[in-house]
PDB file of C-alpha atoms in Angstrom:
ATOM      1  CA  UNK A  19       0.000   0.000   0.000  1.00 92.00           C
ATOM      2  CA  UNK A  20       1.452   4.006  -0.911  1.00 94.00           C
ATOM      3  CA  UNK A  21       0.742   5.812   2.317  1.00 93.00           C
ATOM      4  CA  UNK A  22       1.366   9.716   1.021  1.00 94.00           C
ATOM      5  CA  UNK A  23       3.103  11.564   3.437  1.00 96.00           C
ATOM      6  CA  UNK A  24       6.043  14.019   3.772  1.00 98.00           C
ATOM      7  CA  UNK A  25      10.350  13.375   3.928  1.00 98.00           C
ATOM      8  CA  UNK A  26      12.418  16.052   5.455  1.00 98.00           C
ATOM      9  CA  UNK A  27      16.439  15.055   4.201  1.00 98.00           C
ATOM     10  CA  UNK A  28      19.508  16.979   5.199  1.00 98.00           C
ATOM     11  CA  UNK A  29      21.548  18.359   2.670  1.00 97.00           C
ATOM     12  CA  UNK A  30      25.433  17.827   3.272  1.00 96.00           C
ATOM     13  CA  UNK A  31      25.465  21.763   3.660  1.00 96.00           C
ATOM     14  CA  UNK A  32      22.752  21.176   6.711  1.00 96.00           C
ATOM     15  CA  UNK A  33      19.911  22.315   4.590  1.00 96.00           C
ATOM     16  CA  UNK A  34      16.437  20.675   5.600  1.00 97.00           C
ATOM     17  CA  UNK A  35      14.954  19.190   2.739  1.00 97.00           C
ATOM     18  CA  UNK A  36      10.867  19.101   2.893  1.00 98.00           C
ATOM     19  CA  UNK A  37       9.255  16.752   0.292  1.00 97.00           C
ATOM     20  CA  UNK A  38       5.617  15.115  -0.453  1.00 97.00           C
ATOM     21  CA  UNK A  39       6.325  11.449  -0.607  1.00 96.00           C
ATOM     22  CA  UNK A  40       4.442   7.930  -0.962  1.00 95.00           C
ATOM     23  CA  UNK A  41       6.415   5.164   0.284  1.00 97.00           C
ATOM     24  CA  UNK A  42       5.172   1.447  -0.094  1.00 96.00           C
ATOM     25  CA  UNK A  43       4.077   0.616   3.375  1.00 94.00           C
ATOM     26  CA  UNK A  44       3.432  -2.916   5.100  1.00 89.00           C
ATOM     27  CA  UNK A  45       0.113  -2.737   7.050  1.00 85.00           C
ATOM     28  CA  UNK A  46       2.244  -3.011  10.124  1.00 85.00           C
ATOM     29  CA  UNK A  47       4.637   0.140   9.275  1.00 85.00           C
ATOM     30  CA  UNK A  48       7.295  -1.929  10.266  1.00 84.00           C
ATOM     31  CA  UNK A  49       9.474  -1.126   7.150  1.00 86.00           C
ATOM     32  CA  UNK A  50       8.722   0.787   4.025  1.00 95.00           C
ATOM     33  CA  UNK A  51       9.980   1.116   0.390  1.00 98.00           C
ATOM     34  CA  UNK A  52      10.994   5.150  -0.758  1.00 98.00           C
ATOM     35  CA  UNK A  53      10.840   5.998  -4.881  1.00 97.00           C
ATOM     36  CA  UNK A  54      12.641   8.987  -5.150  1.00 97.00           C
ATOM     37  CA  UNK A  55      13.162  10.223  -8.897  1.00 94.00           C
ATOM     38  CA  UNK A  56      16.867  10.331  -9.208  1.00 96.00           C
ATOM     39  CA  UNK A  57      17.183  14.131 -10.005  1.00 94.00           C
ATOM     40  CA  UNK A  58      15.259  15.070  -6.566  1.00 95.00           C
ATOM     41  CA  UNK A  59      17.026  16.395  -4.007  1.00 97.00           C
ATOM     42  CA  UNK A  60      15.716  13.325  -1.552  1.00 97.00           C
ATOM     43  CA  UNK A  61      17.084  11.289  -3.316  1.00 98.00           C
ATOM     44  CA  UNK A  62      20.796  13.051  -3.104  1.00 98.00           C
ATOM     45  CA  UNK A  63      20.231  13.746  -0.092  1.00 98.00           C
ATOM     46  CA  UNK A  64      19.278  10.421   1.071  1.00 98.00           C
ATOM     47  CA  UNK A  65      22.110   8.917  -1.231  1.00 97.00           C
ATOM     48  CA  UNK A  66      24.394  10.555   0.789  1.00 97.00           C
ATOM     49  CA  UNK A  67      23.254  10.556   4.377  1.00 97.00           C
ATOM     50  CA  UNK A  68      21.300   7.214   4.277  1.00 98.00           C
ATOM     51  CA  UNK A  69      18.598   8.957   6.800  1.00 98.00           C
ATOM     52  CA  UNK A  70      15.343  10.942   6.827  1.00 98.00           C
ATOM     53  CA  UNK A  71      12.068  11.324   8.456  1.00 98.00           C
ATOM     54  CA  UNK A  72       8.919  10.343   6.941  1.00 98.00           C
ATOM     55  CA  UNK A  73       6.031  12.438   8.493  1.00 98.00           C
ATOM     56  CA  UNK A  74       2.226  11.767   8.566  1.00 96.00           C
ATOM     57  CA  UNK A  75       0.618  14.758   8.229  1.00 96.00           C
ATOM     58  CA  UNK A  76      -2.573  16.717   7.720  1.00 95.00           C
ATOM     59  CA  UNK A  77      -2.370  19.671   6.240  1.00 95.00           C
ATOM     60  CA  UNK A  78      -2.435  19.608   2.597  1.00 95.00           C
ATOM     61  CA  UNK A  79      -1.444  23.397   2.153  1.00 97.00           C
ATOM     62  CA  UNK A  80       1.700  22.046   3.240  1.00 97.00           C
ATOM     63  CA  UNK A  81       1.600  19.189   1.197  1.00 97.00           C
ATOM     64  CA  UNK A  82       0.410  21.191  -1.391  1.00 97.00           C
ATOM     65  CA  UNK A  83       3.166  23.704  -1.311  1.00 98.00           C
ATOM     66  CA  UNK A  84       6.141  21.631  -0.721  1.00 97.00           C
ATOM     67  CA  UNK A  85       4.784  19.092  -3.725  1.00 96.00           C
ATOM     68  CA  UNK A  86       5.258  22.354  -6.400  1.00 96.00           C
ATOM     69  CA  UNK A  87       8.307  23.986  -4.979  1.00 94.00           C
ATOM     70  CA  UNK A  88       6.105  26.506  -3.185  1.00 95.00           C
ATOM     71  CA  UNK A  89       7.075  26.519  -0.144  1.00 94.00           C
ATOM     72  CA  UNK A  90       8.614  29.867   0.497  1.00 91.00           C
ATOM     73  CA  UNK A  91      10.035  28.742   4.275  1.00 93.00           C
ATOM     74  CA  UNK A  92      10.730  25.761   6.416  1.00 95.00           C
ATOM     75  CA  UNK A  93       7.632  24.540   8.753  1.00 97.00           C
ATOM     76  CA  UNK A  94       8.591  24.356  12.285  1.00 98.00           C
ATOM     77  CA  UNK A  95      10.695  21.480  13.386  1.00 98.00           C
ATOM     78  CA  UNK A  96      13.158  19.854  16.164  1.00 98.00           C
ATOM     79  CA  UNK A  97      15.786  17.979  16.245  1.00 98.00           C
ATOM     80  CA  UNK A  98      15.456  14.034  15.262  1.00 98.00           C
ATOM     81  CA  UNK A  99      16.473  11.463  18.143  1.00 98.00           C
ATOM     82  CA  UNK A 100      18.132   8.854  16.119  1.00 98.00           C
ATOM     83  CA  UNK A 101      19.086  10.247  12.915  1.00 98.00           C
ATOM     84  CA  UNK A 102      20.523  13.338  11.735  1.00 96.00           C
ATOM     85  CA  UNK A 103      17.337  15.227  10.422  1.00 97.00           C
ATOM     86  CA  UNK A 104      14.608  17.315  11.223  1.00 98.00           C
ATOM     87  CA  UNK A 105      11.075  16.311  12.432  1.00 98.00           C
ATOM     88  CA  UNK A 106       8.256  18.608  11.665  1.00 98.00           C
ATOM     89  CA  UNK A 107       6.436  20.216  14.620  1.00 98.00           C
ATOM     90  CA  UNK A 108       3.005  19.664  13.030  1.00 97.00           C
ATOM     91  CA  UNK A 109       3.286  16.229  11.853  1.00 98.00           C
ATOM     92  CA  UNK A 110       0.865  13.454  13.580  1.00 97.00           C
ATOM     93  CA  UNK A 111       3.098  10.687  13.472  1.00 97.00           C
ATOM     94  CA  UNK A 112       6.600  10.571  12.495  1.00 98.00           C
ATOM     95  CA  UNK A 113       9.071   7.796  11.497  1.00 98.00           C
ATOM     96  CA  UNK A 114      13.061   8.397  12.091  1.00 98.00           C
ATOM     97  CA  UNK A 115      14.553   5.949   9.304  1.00 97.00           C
ATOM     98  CA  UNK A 116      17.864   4.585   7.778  1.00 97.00           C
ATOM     99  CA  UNK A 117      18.453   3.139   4.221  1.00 98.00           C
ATOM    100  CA  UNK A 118      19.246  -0.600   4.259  1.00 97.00           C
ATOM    101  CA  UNK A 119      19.194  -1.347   0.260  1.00 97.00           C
ATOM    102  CA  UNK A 120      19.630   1.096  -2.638  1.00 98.00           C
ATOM    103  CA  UNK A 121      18.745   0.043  -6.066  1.00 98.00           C
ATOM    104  CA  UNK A 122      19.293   3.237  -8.530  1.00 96.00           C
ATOM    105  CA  UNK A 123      19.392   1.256 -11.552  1.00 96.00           C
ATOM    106  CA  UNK A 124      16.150   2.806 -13.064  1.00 95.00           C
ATOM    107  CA  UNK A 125      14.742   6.877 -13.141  1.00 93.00           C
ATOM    108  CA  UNK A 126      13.094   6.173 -10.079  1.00 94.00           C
ATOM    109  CA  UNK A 127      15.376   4.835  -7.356  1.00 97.00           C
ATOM    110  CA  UNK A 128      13.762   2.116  -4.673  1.00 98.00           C
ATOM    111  CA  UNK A 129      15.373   2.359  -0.969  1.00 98.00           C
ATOM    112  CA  UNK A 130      14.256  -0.067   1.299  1.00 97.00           C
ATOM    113  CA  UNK A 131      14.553   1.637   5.075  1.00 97.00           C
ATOM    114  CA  UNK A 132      14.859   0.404   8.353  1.00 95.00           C
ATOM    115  CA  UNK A 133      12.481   2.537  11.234  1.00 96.00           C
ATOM    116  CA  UNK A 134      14.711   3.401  14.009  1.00 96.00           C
ATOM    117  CA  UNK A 135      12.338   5.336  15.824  1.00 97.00           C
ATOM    118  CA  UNK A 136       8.946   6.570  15.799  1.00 97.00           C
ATOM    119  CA  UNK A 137       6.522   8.952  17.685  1.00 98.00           C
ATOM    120  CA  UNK A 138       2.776  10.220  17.561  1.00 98.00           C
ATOM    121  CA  UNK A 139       2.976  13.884  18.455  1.00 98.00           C
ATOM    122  CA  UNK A 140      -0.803  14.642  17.867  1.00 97.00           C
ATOM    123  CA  UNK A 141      -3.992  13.070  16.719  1.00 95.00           C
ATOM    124  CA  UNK A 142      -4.354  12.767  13.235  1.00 91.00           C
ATOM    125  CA  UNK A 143      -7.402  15.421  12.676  1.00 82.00           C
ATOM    126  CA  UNK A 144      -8.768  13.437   9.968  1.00 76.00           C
ATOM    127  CA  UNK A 145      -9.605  13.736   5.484  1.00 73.00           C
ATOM    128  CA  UNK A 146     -12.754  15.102   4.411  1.00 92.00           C
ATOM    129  CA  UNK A 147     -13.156  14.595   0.666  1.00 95.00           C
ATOM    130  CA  UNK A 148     -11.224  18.290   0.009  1.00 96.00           C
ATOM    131  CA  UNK A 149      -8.538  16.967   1.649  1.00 95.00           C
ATOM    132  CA  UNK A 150      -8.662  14.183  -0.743  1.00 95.00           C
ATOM    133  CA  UNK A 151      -8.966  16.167  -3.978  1.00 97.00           C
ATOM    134  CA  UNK A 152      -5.966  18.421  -2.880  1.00 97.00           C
ATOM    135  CA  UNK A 153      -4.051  15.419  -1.799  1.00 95.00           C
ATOM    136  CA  UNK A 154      -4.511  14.277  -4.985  1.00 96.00           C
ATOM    137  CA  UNK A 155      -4.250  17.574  -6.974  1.00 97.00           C
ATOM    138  CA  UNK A 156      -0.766  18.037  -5.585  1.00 97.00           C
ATOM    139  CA  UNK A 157       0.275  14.276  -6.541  1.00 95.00           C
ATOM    140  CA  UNK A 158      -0.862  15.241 -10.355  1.00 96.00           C
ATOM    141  CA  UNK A 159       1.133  18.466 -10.327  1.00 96.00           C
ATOM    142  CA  UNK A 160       4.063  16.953  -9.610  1.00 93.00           C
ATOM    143  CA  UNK A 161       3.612  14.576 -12.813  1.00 92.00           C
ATOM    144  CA  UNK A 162       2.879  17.087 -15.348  1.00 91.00           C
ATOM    145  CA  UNK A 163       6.120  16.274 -16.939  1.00 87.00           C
ATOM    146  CA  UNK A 164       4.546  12.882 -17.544  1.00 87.00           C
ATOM    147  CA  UNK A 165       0.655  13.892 -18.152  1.00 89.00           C
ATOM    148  CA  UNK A 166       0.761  17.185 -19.272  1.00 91.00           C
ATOM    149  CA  UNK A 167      -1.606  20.076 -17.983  1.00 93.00           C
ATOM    150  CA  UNK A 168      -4.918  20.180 -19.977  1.00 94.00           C
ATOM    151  CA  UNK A 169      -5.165  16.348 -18.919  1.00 95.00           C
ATOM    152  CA  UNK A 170      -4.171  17.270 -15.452  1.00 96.00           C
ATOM    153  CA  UNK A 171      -6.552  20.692 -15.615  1.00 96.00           C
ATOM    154  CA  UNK A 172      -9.423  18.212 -16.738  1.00 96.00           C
ATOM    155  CA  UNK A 173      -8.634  15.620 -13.657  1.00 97.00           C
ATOM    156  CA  UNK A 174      -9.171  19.291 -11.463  1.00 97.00           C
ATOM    157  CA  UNK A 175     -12.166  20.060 -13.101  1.00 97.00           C
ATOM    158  CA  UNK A 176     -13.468  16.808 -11.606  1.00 97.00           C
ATOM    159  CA  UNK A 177     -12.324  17.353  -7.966  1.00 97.00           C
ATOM    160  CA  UNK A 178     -13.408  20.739  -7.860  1.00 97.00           C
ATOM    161  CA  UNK A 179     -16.873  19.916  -6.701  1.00 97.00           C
ATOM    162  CA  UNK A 180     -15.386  18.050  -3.676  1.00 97.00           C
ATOM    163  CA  UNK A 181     -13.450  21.274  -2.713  1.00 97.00           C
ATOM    164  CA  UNK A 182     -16.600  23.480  -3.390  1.00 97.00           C
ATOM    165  CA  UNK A 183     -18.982  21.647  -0.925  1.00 97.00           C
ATOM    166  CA  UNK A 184     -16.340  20.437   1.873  1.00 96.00           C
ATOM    167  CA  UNK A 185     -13.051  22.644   2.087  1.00 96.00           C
ATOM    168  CA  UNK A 186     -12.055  24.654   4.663  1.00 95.00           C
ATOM    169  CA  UNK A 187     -10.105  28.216   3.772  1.00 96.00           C
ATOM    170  CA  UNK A 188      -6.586  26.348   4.350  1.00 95.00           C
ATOM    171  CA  UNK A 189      -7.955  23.200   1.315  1.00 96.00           C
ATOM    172  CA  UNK A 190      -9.198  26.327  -1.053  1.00 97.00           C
ATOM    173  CA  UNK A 191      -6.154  27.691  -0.312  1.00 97.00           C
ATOM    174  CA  UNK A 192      -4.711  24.842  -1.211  1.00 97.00           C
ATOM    175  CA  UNK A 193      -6.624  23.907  -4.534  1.00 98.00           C
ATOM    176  CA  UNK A 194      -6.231  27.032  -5.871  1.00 98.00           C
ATOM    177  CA  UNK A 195      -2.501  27.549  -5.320  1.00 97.00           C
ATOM    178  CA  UNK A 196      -2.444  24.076  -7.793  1.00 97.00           C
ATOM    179  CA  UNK A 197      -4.809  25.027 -10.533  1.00 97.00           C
ATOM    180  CA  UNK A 198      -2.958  28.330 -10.391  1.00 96.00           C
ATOM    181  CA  UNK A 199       0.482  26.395 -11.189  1.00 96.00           C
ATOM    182  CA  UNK A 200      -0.867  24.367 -13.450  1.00 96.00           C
ATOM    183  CA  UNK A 201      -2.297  26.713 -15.012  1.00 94.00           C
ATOM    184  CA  UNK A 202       1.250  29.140 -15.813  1.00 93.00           C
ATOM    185  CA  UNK A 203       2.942  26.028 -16.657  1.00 89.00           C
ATOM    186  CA  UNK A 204       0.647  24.960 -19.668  1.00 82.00           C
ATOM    187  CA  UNK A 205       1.359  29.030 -20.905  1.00 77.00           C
ATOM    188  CA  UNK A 206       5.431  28.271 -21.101  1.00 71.00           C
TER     189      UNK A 206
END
């Protein structure tokens, strides 16, 4: 199963790294499988330092931000307990990992991690079908090299009903901030 959630890497500089990620998951989360494309900066920085922190999270401006580059400054975060990285402040749950197996031999690279710590911080506040559509607005941004926008502007058209009746200001936020990308890069 993809559980969607967010990575925070450190760069060798010391630069926190805040990502929208969906690793393969066991039912347990007792281990989990990352897919980095090999041109992201996860993935170099995770090449490199072999440890991250994957974050369950609610907030899909965040998501939503961090999935187009949008994110204009780091969310609050502390210090990890058994890994050199960053945990976010906000997250519900949060796993502290290392990479066990790297296998880069395709685009998309496949580390298999080992969980060396985890923590619940808050409750998990919950999806409404919003949530959803901006979940899954941000995962179709981030594959319009691969789609294209007018498919990708059609797939919004669709979820836009779910954001009309159920969103709160922070999922229109959210929505919009996609369309809005998606939007300037079919014009280049």
């Amino acid at each position: 199963m993809i559980l969607e959630g967010i990575v925070t890497t450190i760069s060798p500089e010391g630069e926190i790294n805040v990502a929208p990620m969906g690793p393969v998951v066991d039912e347990g989360l007792t281990s989990f499988r990352l897919r980095p494309f090999q041109t992201s900066t996860t993935f170099r920085n995770l090449k490199q330092s072999h440890q991250g922190v994957l974050h369950i999270v609610d907030d899909v401006l965040l998501i939503a931000r961090a999935a187009i580059g949008k994110l204009t400054e780091c969310p609050a975060t502390f210090a990890a307990s058994r890994v050199t990285g960053r945990v976010l402040s906000d997250a519900c749950r949060y796993f502290e990992f290392e990479v066990t197996t790297c296998d880069d031999s395709q685009l998309r690279a496949e580390l298999d991690v080992r969980i060396v710590h985890q923590a619940t911080l808050r409750d998990f506040w919950g999806f409404n079908r919003a949530k959803h559509a901006v979940l899954e607005g941000a995962i179709l941004a981030t594959r319009l090299h691969l789609v294209g926008a007018d498919s990708i502007l059609a797939d919004f058209a669709r979820l836009q009903s779910a954001v009309d009746t159920t969103a709160g200001p922070r999922e229109q936020e959210a929505f919009e901030l996609l369309k809005h990308y998606v939007s300037e890069q079919r014009q280049t």
